[in-house]
XYZ file of N, CA and C in Angstrom:
699
model
N 0.847 -1.189 0.000
C 0.000 0.000 0.000
C 0.882 1.238 0.000
N 0.574 2.188 -0.871
C 1.366 3.416 -0.928
C 1.226 4.196 0.371
N 2.248 4.949 0.693
C 2.232 5.734 1.915
C 1.289 6.923 1.781
N 0.755 7.369 2.903
C -0.012 8.601 2.959
C 0.802 9.597 3.778
N 0.523 10.891 3.645
C 1.223 11.859 4.483
C 1.075 11.482 5.955
N 2.170 11.414 6.673
C 2.102 10.919 8.039
C 2.709 11.929 8.998
N 2.032 12.197 10.122
C 0.726 11.645 10.446
C -0.387 12.374 9.701
N -1.357 11.637 9.175
C -2.467 12.257 8.467
C -3.368 12.969 9.477
N -3.848 14.178 9.166
C -4.666 14.918 10.134
C -5.946 14.166 10.489
N -6.273 14.155 11.765
C -7.547 13.599 12.219
C -7.951 14.338 13.485
N -9.232 14.231 13.827
C -9.727 14.844 15.056
C -10.111 13.759 16.039
N -10.245 14.173 17.305
C -10.604 13.244 18.367
C -11.855 13.750 19.072
N -12.360 12.966 20.004
C -13.410 13.387 20.923
C -12.840 13.316 22.333
N -13.450 14.014 23.291
C -12.940 13.940 24.663
C -12.849 12.514 25.197
N -13.741 11.636 24.746
C -13.714 10.255 25.225
C -12.457 9.508 24.798
N -11.823 9.963 23.733
C -10.650 9.242 23.229
C -9.333 9.914 23.592
N -9.376 11.073 24.230
C -8.124 11.761 24.546
C -7.223 11.001 25.522
N -7.748 10.149 26.433
C -6.828 9.386 27.280
C -5.906 8.455 26.495
N -6.252 8.187 25.251
C -5.447 7.282 24.425
C -4.519 8.044 23.485
N -4.483 9.351 23.635
C -3.585 10.175 22.823
C -2.212 10.219 23.504
N -1.641 9.037 23.688
C -0.352 8.881 24.362
C 0.455 7.826 23.618
N 1.779 7.842 23.753
C 2.585 6.795 23.116
C 2.306 5.425 23.729
N 2.600 4.398 22.973
C 2.412 3.032 23.457
C 3.178 2.792 24.752
N 4.392 3.316 24.839
C 5.206 3.088 26.034
C 4.537 3.649 27.285
N 3.852 4.783 27.154
C 3.153 5.361 28.304
C 1.987 4.477 28.723
N 1.257 3.958 27.743
C 0.117 3.099 28.070
C 0.596 1.819 28.744
N 1.650 1.214 28.232
C 2.171 -0.015 28.828
C 2.725 0.244 30.227
N 3.339 1.402 30.439
C 3.852 1.737 31.767
C 2.719 1.856 32.784
N 1.560 2.345 32.329
C 0.401 2.479 33.209
C -0.356 1.166 33.373
N -0.049 0.189 32.526
C -0.708 -1.125 32.561
C 0.371 -2.201 32.516
N 1.160 -2.332 33.592
C 2.386 -3.138 33.547
C 2.175 -4.635 33.368
N 0.965 -5.128 33.514
C 0.793 -6.572 33.308
C 0.847 -6.948 31.832
N 0.796 -5.946 30.952
C 0.863 -6.207 29.517
C 2.254 -5.888 28.980
N 2.720 -6.745 28.072
C 4.023 -6.534 27.433
C 3.886 -5.921 26.052
N 2.720 -6.090 25.432
C 2.509 -5.619 24.062
C 1.087 -5.102 23.901
N 0.897 -4.272 22.884
C -0.410 -3.653 22.655
C -0.783 -3.715 21.187
N -1.999 -4.169 20.917
C -2.572 -4.138 19.572
C -3.736 -3.158 19.564
N -4.002 -2.602 18.382
C -5.098 -1.650 18.253
C -5.930 -2.017 17.013
N -7.195 -1.581 17.001
C -8.067 -1.877 15.876
C -9.004 -0.720 15.593
N -9.628 -0.756 14.406
C -10.518 0.322 13.961
C -11.836 -0.261 13.474
N -12.932 0.228 14.038
C -14.270 -0.130 13.587
C -14.787 0.999 12.701
N -15.257 0.646 11.501
C -15.761 1.628 10.534
C -17.208 1.300 10.201
N -18.079 2.308 10.262
C -19.488 2.135 9.913
C -19.798 2.800 8.580
N -20.791 2.264 7.906
C -21.403 2.917 6.765
C -22.915 2.813 6.949
N -23.657 3.922 6.905
C -23.192 5.291 6.700
C -22.510 5.831 7.944
N -21.823 6.984 7.824
C -21.186 7.582 8.995
C -22.220 8.153 9.948
N -21.772 8.590 11.115
C -22.667 9.211 12.085
C -23.304 10.452 11.477
N -24.646 10.630 11.612
C -25.281 11.849 11.098
C -24.636 13.092 11.688
N -24.607 14.154 10.910
C -23.981 15.400 11.347
C -24.962 16.363 12.006
N -26.267 16.058 11.923
C -27.261 16.929 12.545
C -28.482 16.096 12.883
N -29.339 16.564 13.831
C -30.550 15.823 14.178
C -31.447 15.550 12.982
N -31.433 16.421 11.967
C -32.286 16.240 10.796
C -31.917 14.994 9.999
N -30.705 14.500 10.189
C -30.264 13.333 9.437
C -30.520 12.028 10.168
N -31.038 12.077 11.389
C -31.210 10.863 12.176
C -32.414 10.047 11.736
N -33.228 10.563 10.827
C -34.410 9.836 10.388
C -34.116 8.886 9.236
N -32.864 8.788 8.816
C -32.532 7.911 7.710
C -32.922 6.470 8.001
N -33.380 5.779 6.986
C -33.762 4.375 7.147
C -32.628 3.439 6.767
N -31.479 3.979 6.423
C -30.346 3.141 6.059
C -29.852 2.382 7.279
N -29.764 1.068 7.163
C -29.276 0.241 8.261
C -27.766 0.386 8.380
N -27.259 0.750 9.555
C -25.804 0.860 9.696
C -25.135 -0.502 9.562
N -24.017 -0.506 8.875
C -23.240 -1.732 8.697
C -21.792 -1.468 9.076
N -21.124 -2.535 9.465
C -19.765 -2.441 9.976
C -18.823 -3.211 9.062
N -17.608 -2.722 8.931
C -16.638 -3.342 8.031
C -15.957 -4.528 8.708
N -16.014 -5.684 8.053
C -15.334 -6.892 8.517
C -14.315 -7.320 7.476
N -13.112 -7.650 7.913
C -12.073 -8.173 7.026
C -11.830 -9.642 7.342
N -11.643 -10.443 6.289
C -11.355 -11.867 6.482
C -9.854 -12.108 6.390
N -9.311 -12.724 7.431
C -7.881 -13.011 7.455
C -7.508 -13.967 6.326
N -6.331 -13.760 5.757
C -5.866 -14.584 4.639
C -5.704 -16.037 5.073
N -5.843 -16.938 4.109
C -5.783 -18.372 4.398
C -4.425 -18.805 4.923
N -3.374 -18.056 4.605
C -2.035 -18.433 5.065
C -1.670 -17.791 6.401
N -2.552 -16.970 6.962
C -2.285 -16.290 8.226
C -2.736 -17.141 9.407
N -2.220 -16.820 10.589
C -2.760 -17.412 11.812
C -4.233 -17.034 11.929
N -5.018 -17.915 12.557
C -6.469 -17.717 12.655
C -7.069 -17.510 11.269
N -6.632 -18.332 10.337
C -7.021 -18.207 8.927
C -8.533 -18.164 8.760
N -8.972 -17.291 7.850
C -10.362 -17.196 7.393
C -11.329 -16.618 8.425
N -10.842 -16.226 9.596
C -11.731 -15.566 10.552
C -11.881 -14.089 10.178
N -12.878 -13.446 10.770
C -13.219 -12.066 10.416
C -12.915 -11.138 11.583
N -12.418 -9.954 11.266
C -11.935 -9.035 12.289
C -11.997 -7.599 11.771
N -11.773 -6.611 12.652
C -11.633 -5.231 12.177
C -10.217 -4.997 11.676
N -9.986 -3.971 10.879
C -8.612 -3.599 10.557
C -7.848 -3.308 11.847
N -6.609 -3.742 11.907
C -5.824 -3.487 13.109
C -4.540 -4.281 13.125
N -3.786 -4.118 14.191
C -2.512 -4.810 14.336
C -1.745 -4.253 15.513
N -0.471 -4.565 15.578
C 0.347 -4.120 16.685
C 0.629 -2.629 16.636
N 0.510 -1.976 17.789
C 0.887 -0.566 17.896
C 2.404 -0.487 17.990
N 2.995 0.443 17.259
C 4.453 0.566 17.213
C 4.939 1.634 18.194
N 6.251 1.663 18.403
C 6.845 2.686 19.259
C 6.677 4.070 18.629
N 6.983 5.105 19.410
C 6.685 6.479 19.007
C 7.429 6.931 17.759
N 8.497 6.241 17.378
C 9.182 6.610 16.139
C 8.306 6.357 14.918
N 7.326 5.464 15.051
C 6.388 5.168 13.962
C 4.986 5.651 14.318
N 4.473 5.234 15.462
C 3.141 5.635 15.921
C 3.298 6.630 17.066
N 3.085 7.899 16.774
C 3.259 8.936 17.799
C 2.410 8.639 19.027
N 1.181 8.166 18.794
C 0.277 7.792 19.880
C -0.477 6.541 19.465
N -1.269 5.992 20.406
C -2.117 4.856 20.074
C -3.034 5.193 18.906
N -3.575 6.414 18.901
C -4.533 6.799 17.868
C -3.865 6.935 16.509
N -2.622 7.395 16.484
C -1.889 7.414 15.221
C -1.673 5.989 14.706
N -1.461 5.050 15.625
C -1.323 3.655 15.221
C -2.596 3.105 14.607
N -3.745 3.517 15.155
C -5.028 3.094 14.582
C -5.140 3.573 13.140
N -4.811 4.839 12.906
C -4.876 5.381 11.550
C -3.930 4.683 10.598
N -2.727 4.372 11.073
C -1.751 3.689 10.210
C -2.242 2.297 9.834
N -2.707 1.535 10.817
C -3.178 0.179 10.535
C -4.389 0.195 9.606
N -5.290 1.151 9.798
C -6.476 1.245 8.945
C -6.074 1.479 7.495
N -5.088 2.341 7.283
C -4.616 2.596 5.924
C -3.922 1.370 5.338
N -3.047 0.748 6.109
C -2.276 -0.381 5.596
C -3.152 -1.580 5.260
N -4.202 -1.810 6.052
C -4.995 -3.025 5.877
C -6.247 -2.825 5.040
N -6.786 -1.612 4.981
C -8.037 -1.396 4.253
C -7.971 -0.245 3.266
N -6.857 0.485 3.210
C -6.743 1.604 2.288
C -7.638 2.771 2.631
N -8.042 2.876 3.903
C -8.942 3.942 4.334
C -8.186 4.967 5.170
N -8.539 6.240 4.984
C -7.887 7.336 5.695
C -8.773 7.772 6.862
N -8.280 7.631 8.066
C -9.022 8.001 9.270
C -9.113 9.516 9.390
N -10.324 10.014 9.650
C -10.517 11.455 9.821
C -10.922 11.837 11.240
N -11.502 10.886 11.990
C -11.979 11.208 13.331
C -12.026 9.940 14.170
N -11.562 10.037 15.413
C -11.652 8.923 16.360
C -12.810 9.228 17.294
N -13.840 8.377 17.259
C -15.091 8.675 17.944
C -15.124 8.177 19.385
N -14.815 6.887 19.589
C -14.950 6.295 20.922
C -14.246 4.949 20.951
N -13.878 4.530 22.147
C -13.413 3.157 22.311
C -14.626 2.243 22.336
N -14.500 1.063 21.773
C -15.593 0.093 21.805
C -15.079 -1.205 22.415
N -15.962 -1.871 23.170
C -15.542 -3.089 23.842
C -14.575 -2.774 24.975
N -14.192 -3.789 25.689
C -13.207 -3.605 26.747
C -11.800 -3.828 26.223
N -10.869 -4.009 27.146
C -9.503 -4.359 26.774
C -9.441 -5.877 26.654
N -9.211 -6.347 25.437
C -9.132 -7.791 25.208
C -7.707 -8.248 25.488
N -7.556 -9.251 26.346
C -6.228 -9.715 26.753
C -6.014 -11.162 26.338
N -4.803 -11.462 25.937
C -4.422 -12.845 25.665
C -2.928 -13.010 25.880
N -2.498 -14.265 26.002
C -1.100 -14.553 26.290
C -0.445 -15.246 25.105
N 0.763 -14.804 24.768
C 1.571 -15.414 23.707
C 2.777 -16.069 24.371
N 3.074 -17.304 23.977
C 4.123 -18.051 24.680
C 5.504 -17.431 24.524
N 5.702 -16.611 23.496
C 6.998 -15.960 23.290
C 6.931 -14.475 23.648
N 5.872 -13.791 23.188
C 5.795 -12.333 23.330
C 5.072 -11.871 24.585
N 4.624 -12.813 25.418
C 4.020 -12.439 26.688
C 2.570 -12.008 26.577
N 2.146 -11.197 27.544
C 0.742 -10.799 27.650
C 0.437 -9.627 26.724
N -0.604 -9.805 25.906
C -1.031 -8.774 24.962
C -2.342 -8.151 25.417
N -2.537 -6.894 25.056
C -3.828 -6.219 25.190
C -4.230 -5.688 23.827
N -5.544 -5.639 23.566
C -6.038 -5.043 22.327
C -7.142 -4.052 22.647
N -7.038 -2.858 22.054
C -8.040 -1.811 22.219
C -8.551 -1.422 20.838
N -9.870 -1.353 20.699
C -10.486 -1.057 19.401
C -11.265 0.254 19.501
N -11.186 1.044 18.448
C -11.841 2.356 18.415
C -12.790 2.451 17.220
N -13.927 3.097 17.454
C -14.821 3.468 16.354
C -14.245 4.724 15.724
N -14.040 4.672 14.403
C -13.458 5.806 13.692
C -14.320 6.156 12.485
N -14.189 7.388 12.030
C -14.786 7.813 10.771
C -13.666 7.972 9.749
N -14.013 7.811 8.475
C -12.987 7.791 7.431
C -13.326 8.763 6.312
N -12.300 9.079 5.538
C -12.464 9.933 4.361
C -13.352 9.218 3.355
N -14.304 9.957 2.798
C -15.261 9.355 1.881
C -15.160 10.054 0.534
N -15.000 9.257 -0.518
C -14.875 9.808 -1.857
C -16.151 9.650 -2.645
N -16.045 9.798 -3.953
C -17.211 9.691 -4.834
C -16.989 8.602 -5.870
N -16.239 7.564 -5.478
C -15.886 6.519 -6.434
C -16.904 5.391 -6.513
N -17.959 5.478 -5.706
C -18.947 4.415 -5.747
C -18.528 3.230 -4.911
N -19.038 2.053 -5.262
C -18.813 0.864 -4.465
C -17.365 0.431 -4.505
N -16.902 -0.070 -3.361
C -15.554 -0.618 -3.290
C -15.518 -2.031 -3.835
N -14.324 -2.591 -3.884
C -14.153 -3.916 -4.459
C -12.973 -4.587 -3.791
N -13.204 -5.661 -3.046
C -12.131 -6.337 -2.331
C -11.402 -7.338 -3.192
N -10.270 -7.826 -2.677
C -9.516 -8.875 -3.366
C -10.066 -10.227 -2.940
N -11.337 -10.442 -3.130
C -11.970 -11.673 -2.697
C -13.458 -11.552 -2.889
N -14.224 -11.973 -1.875
C -15.669 -11.980 -1.997
C -16.328 -10.755 -1.371
N -15.546 -9.768 -1.014
C -16.125 -8.590 -0.392
C -16.874 -7.731 -1.390
N -17.715 -6.863 -0.861
C -18.377 -5.896 -1.728
C -18.503 -4.588 -0.987
N -18.393 -3.494 -1.726
C -18.341 -2.178 -1.111
C -19.705 -1.684 -0.689
N -19.722 -0.612 0.066
C -20.956 -0.019 0.565
C -20.806 1.487 0.495
N -21.720 2.152 -0.204
C -21.667 3.598 -0.276
C -20.434 4.072 -1.009
N -19.853 5.170 -0.504
C -18.711 5.735 -1.190
C -17.407 5.496 -0.440
N -17.369 4.477 0.417
C -16.132 4.055 1.065
C -15.512 2.965 0.206
N -14.316 3.207 -0.280
C -13.655 2.255 -1.165
C -12.577 1.524 -0.378
N -12.789 0.251 -0.145
C -11.862 -0.570 0.634
C -10.866 -1.230 -0.304
N -9.587 -1.142 0.051
C -8.531 -1.795 -0.726
C -7.718 -2.656 0.228
N -7.797 -3.956 0.045
C -7.152 -4.886 0.964
C -5.678 -5.072 0.651
N -4.926 -5.438 1.686
C -3.564 -5.924 1.519
C -3.661 -7.439 1.459
N -3.459 -8.062 0.287
C -3.681 -9.507 0.149
C -2.744 -10.349 0.998
N -1.677 -9.763 1.507
C -0.793 -10.524 2.390
C -1.468 -10.791 3.731
N -2.465 -9.980 4.071
C -3.096 -10.118 5.382
C -4.571 -10.496 5.326
N -5.290 -10.007 4.304
C -6.732 -10.265 4.232
C -7.132 -10.638 2.809
N -8.183 -11.461 2.711
C -8.582 -11.972 1.405
C -9.979 -11.541 0.976
N -10.757 -10.953 1.869
C -12.112 -10.525 1.512
C -12.616 -9.550 2.564
N -13.662 -8.824 2.210
C -14.328 -7.969 3.195
C -15.813 -7.938 2.918
N -16.592 -7.673 3.954
C -18.039 -7.492 3.830
C -18.455 -6.345 4.742
N -19.623 -5.781 4.446
C -20.273 -4.831 5.345
C -21.437 -5.568 5.992
N -21.468 -5.627 7.334
C -22.435 -6.459 8.048
C -23.283 -5.629 9.001
N -24.590 -5.906 9.019
C -25.478 -5.290 9.999
C -25.286 -5.986 11.347
N -25.863 -5.410 12.393
C -25.760 -6.035 13.715
C -26.395 -7.419 13.706
N -27.532 -7.544 13.036
C -28.197 -8.844 12.965
C -27.315 -9.869 12.260
N -26.619 -9.442 11.221
C -25.740 -10.365 10.497
C -24.527 -10.754 11.338
N -24.006 -9.809 12.115
C -22.900 -10.140 13.020
C -23.353 -11.184 14.033
N -24.540 -10.992 14.602
C -25.054 -11.937 15.587
C -25.322 -13.307 14.974
N -25.805 -13.301 13.725
C -26.111 -14.564 13.049
C -24.867 -15.254 12.512
N -23.783 -14.508 12.332
C -22.570 -15.089 11.765
C -22.689 -15.378 10.283
N -23.523 -14.609 9.597
C -23.711 -14.830 8.158
C -24.113 -13.520 7.488
N -23.450 -13.202 6.383
C -23.773 -12.025 5.580
C -24.132 -12.519 4.192
N -25.430 -12.511 3.875
C -25.864 -13.109 2.615
C -25.493 -14.582 2.615
N -24.753 -15.003 1.600
C -24.313 -16.391 1.532
C -22.949 -16.628 2.139
N -22.384 -15.620 2.805
C -21.030 -15.728 3.357
C -21.105 -15.977 4.858
N -20.499 -17.071 5.308
C -20.413 -17.351 6.737
C -19.251 -16.560 7.326
N -19.502 -15.879 8.431
C -18.453 -15.085 9.075
C -18.212 -15.622 10.482
N -17.042 -16.201 10.674
C -16.645 -16.710 11.983
C -15.651 -15.758 12.629
N -15.723 -15.649 13.941
C -14.912 -14.665 14.658
C -13.970 -15.332 15.646
N -12.865 -14.655 15.930
C -12.014 -15.044 17.039
C -12.706 -14.681 18.352
N -12.210 -15.231 19.439
C -12.808 -15.006 20.748
C -12.903 -13.512 21.059
N -14.089 -13.085 21.441
C -14.307 -11.707 21.857
C -14.642 -10.736 20.744
N -14.404 -11.125 19.489
C -14.605 -10.176 18.390
C -16.088 -9.883 18.158
N -16.929 -10.909 18.193
C -18.360 -10.676 17.963
C -18.921 -9.710 19.010
N -18.550 -9.938 20.276
C -19.038 -9.082 21.349
C -18.558 -7.642 21.172
N -17.327 -7.484 20.693
C -16.802 -6.138 20.458
C -17.588 -5.430 19.365
N -17.891 -6.144 18.269
C -18.664 -5.544 17.183
C -20.063 -5.148 17.665
N -20.697 -6.019 18.458
C -22.030 -5.710 18.975
C -21.977 -4.473 19.871
N -20.933 -4.362 20.685
C -20.791 -3.173 21.526
C -20.613 -1.922 20.680
N -19.928 -2.041 19.553
C -19.752 -0.891 18.658
C -21.105 -0.400 18.140
N -21.993 -1.326 17.785
C -23.330 -0.921 17.353
C -24.062 -0.198 18.486
N -23.903 -0.687 19.725
C -24.543 -0.023 20.867
C -24.031 1.402 21.030
N -22.719 1.577 20.973
C -22.131 2.906 21.142
C -22.633 3.853 20.054
N -22.694 3.363 18.819
C -23.181 4.205 17.722
C -24.649 4.572 17.933
N -25.459 3.591 18.371
C -26.880 3.839 18.614
C -27.062 4.941 19.659
N -26.276 4.876 20.719
C -26.380 5.882 21.773
C -25.961 7.261 21.268
N -24.962 7.307 20.396
C -24.530 8.589 19.832
C -25.615 9.183 18.945
N -26.276 8.353 18.140
C -27.358 8.826 17.276
C -28.529 9.314 18.124
N -28.849 8.577 19.214
C -29.943 8.986 20.090
C -29.642 10.332 20.739
N -28.401 10.520 21.182
C -28.021 11.796 21.795
C -28.131 12.936 20.795
N -27.782 12.662 19.551
C -27.883 13.677 18.506
C -29.337 14.043 18.263
N -30.216 13.036 18.247
C -31.628 13.274 18.020
C -32.296 14.036 19.145
N -31.718 13.953 20.351
C -32.266 14.666 21.503
C -31.696 16.070 21.639
N -30.954 16.494 20.616
C -30.396 17.839 20.637
C -28.988 17.920 21.164
N -28.407 16.762 21.504
C -27.024 16.749 21.965
C -26.073 16.767 20.790
N -24.801 16.712 21.112
C -23.778 16.786 20.069
C -23.371 15.423 19.553
N -23.957 14.346 20.129
C -23.492 13.012 19.771
C -22.147 12.778 20.423
N -21.102 13.395 19.909
C -19.784 13.425 20.529
C -19.233 14.832 20.370
N -18.763 15.424 21.459
C -18.121 16.732 21.355
C -16.821 16.589 20.589
N -16.495 17.611 19.833
C -15.295 17.570 18.998
C -14.056 17.809 19.839
N -12.991 17.120 19.487
C -11.717 17.315 20.160
C -10.775 18.131 19.304
N -9.481 17.861 19.457
C -8.482 18.637 18.744
C -8.221 18.119 17.358
N -7.493 18.898 16.572
C -7.126 18.501 15.222
C -5.778 17.799 15.215
N -5.541 17.028 14.155
C -4.276 16.323 13.967
C -3.954 15.443 15.161
N -5.012 14.814 15.708
C -4.795 13.951 16.843
C -4.553 14.700 18.133
N -4.767 16.002 18.142
C -4.509 16.786 19.342
C -5.564 16.544 20.403
N -5.193 16.749 21.647
C -6.138 16.580 22.736
C -7.140 17.719 22.707
N -8.427 17.384 22.720
C -9.453 18.409 22.666
C -10.252 18.463 23.954
N -11.097 19.438 24.079
C -11.965 19.582 25.236
C -13.399 19.658 24.740
N -14.338 19.296 25.606
C -15.749 19.357 25.238
C -16.149 20.793 24.953
N -16.998 20.959 23.933
C -17.450 22.302 23.571
C -18.975 22.342 23.548
């Protein structure tokens, strides 16, 4: 995947500012973990920008990527993500989310909305205890029409997904009901431990944001630009 200007500008919300820190700082505050992975949840359509848009009948769908057949946990479905790097590459956890999203799905992160799910922990016999944190993000949207994966995926709206075939072989956009059923059309979607619950929690968080917007709230207060720490407005 070609490089993008780094770090690419993005905004945050107050809920995500605690994660605007380098990986080393997060690990120092959570010493039982030796390594950290991060992930990005992407919805189509994006969060409405005003209460007038909350009446849309479009069912929100979430982006799922299928791991390549030659990878560990082959053929399972997950969000874009991977290991967070040191500050020489990933200035903060949130910069790592944007980098992984670009590398694995060809999408440019524009806003980090909220953390979804809890901290997923697992142990690796060589690399020790891992933690994974996943964030709901919004992405740059073009006018190219439907996307097209390197497999059985199909695009949704004007988000164009471009997979890295070394890591993923297909993508789908799935509703909450499809995530719960483990099937999108004729495609069976199996998940690693904890992934289904994380996706379901992401739908809950989005639902609450839409409800707050419809009640005259801001949905999420805007934070700073270029990954900067922002304050509620």
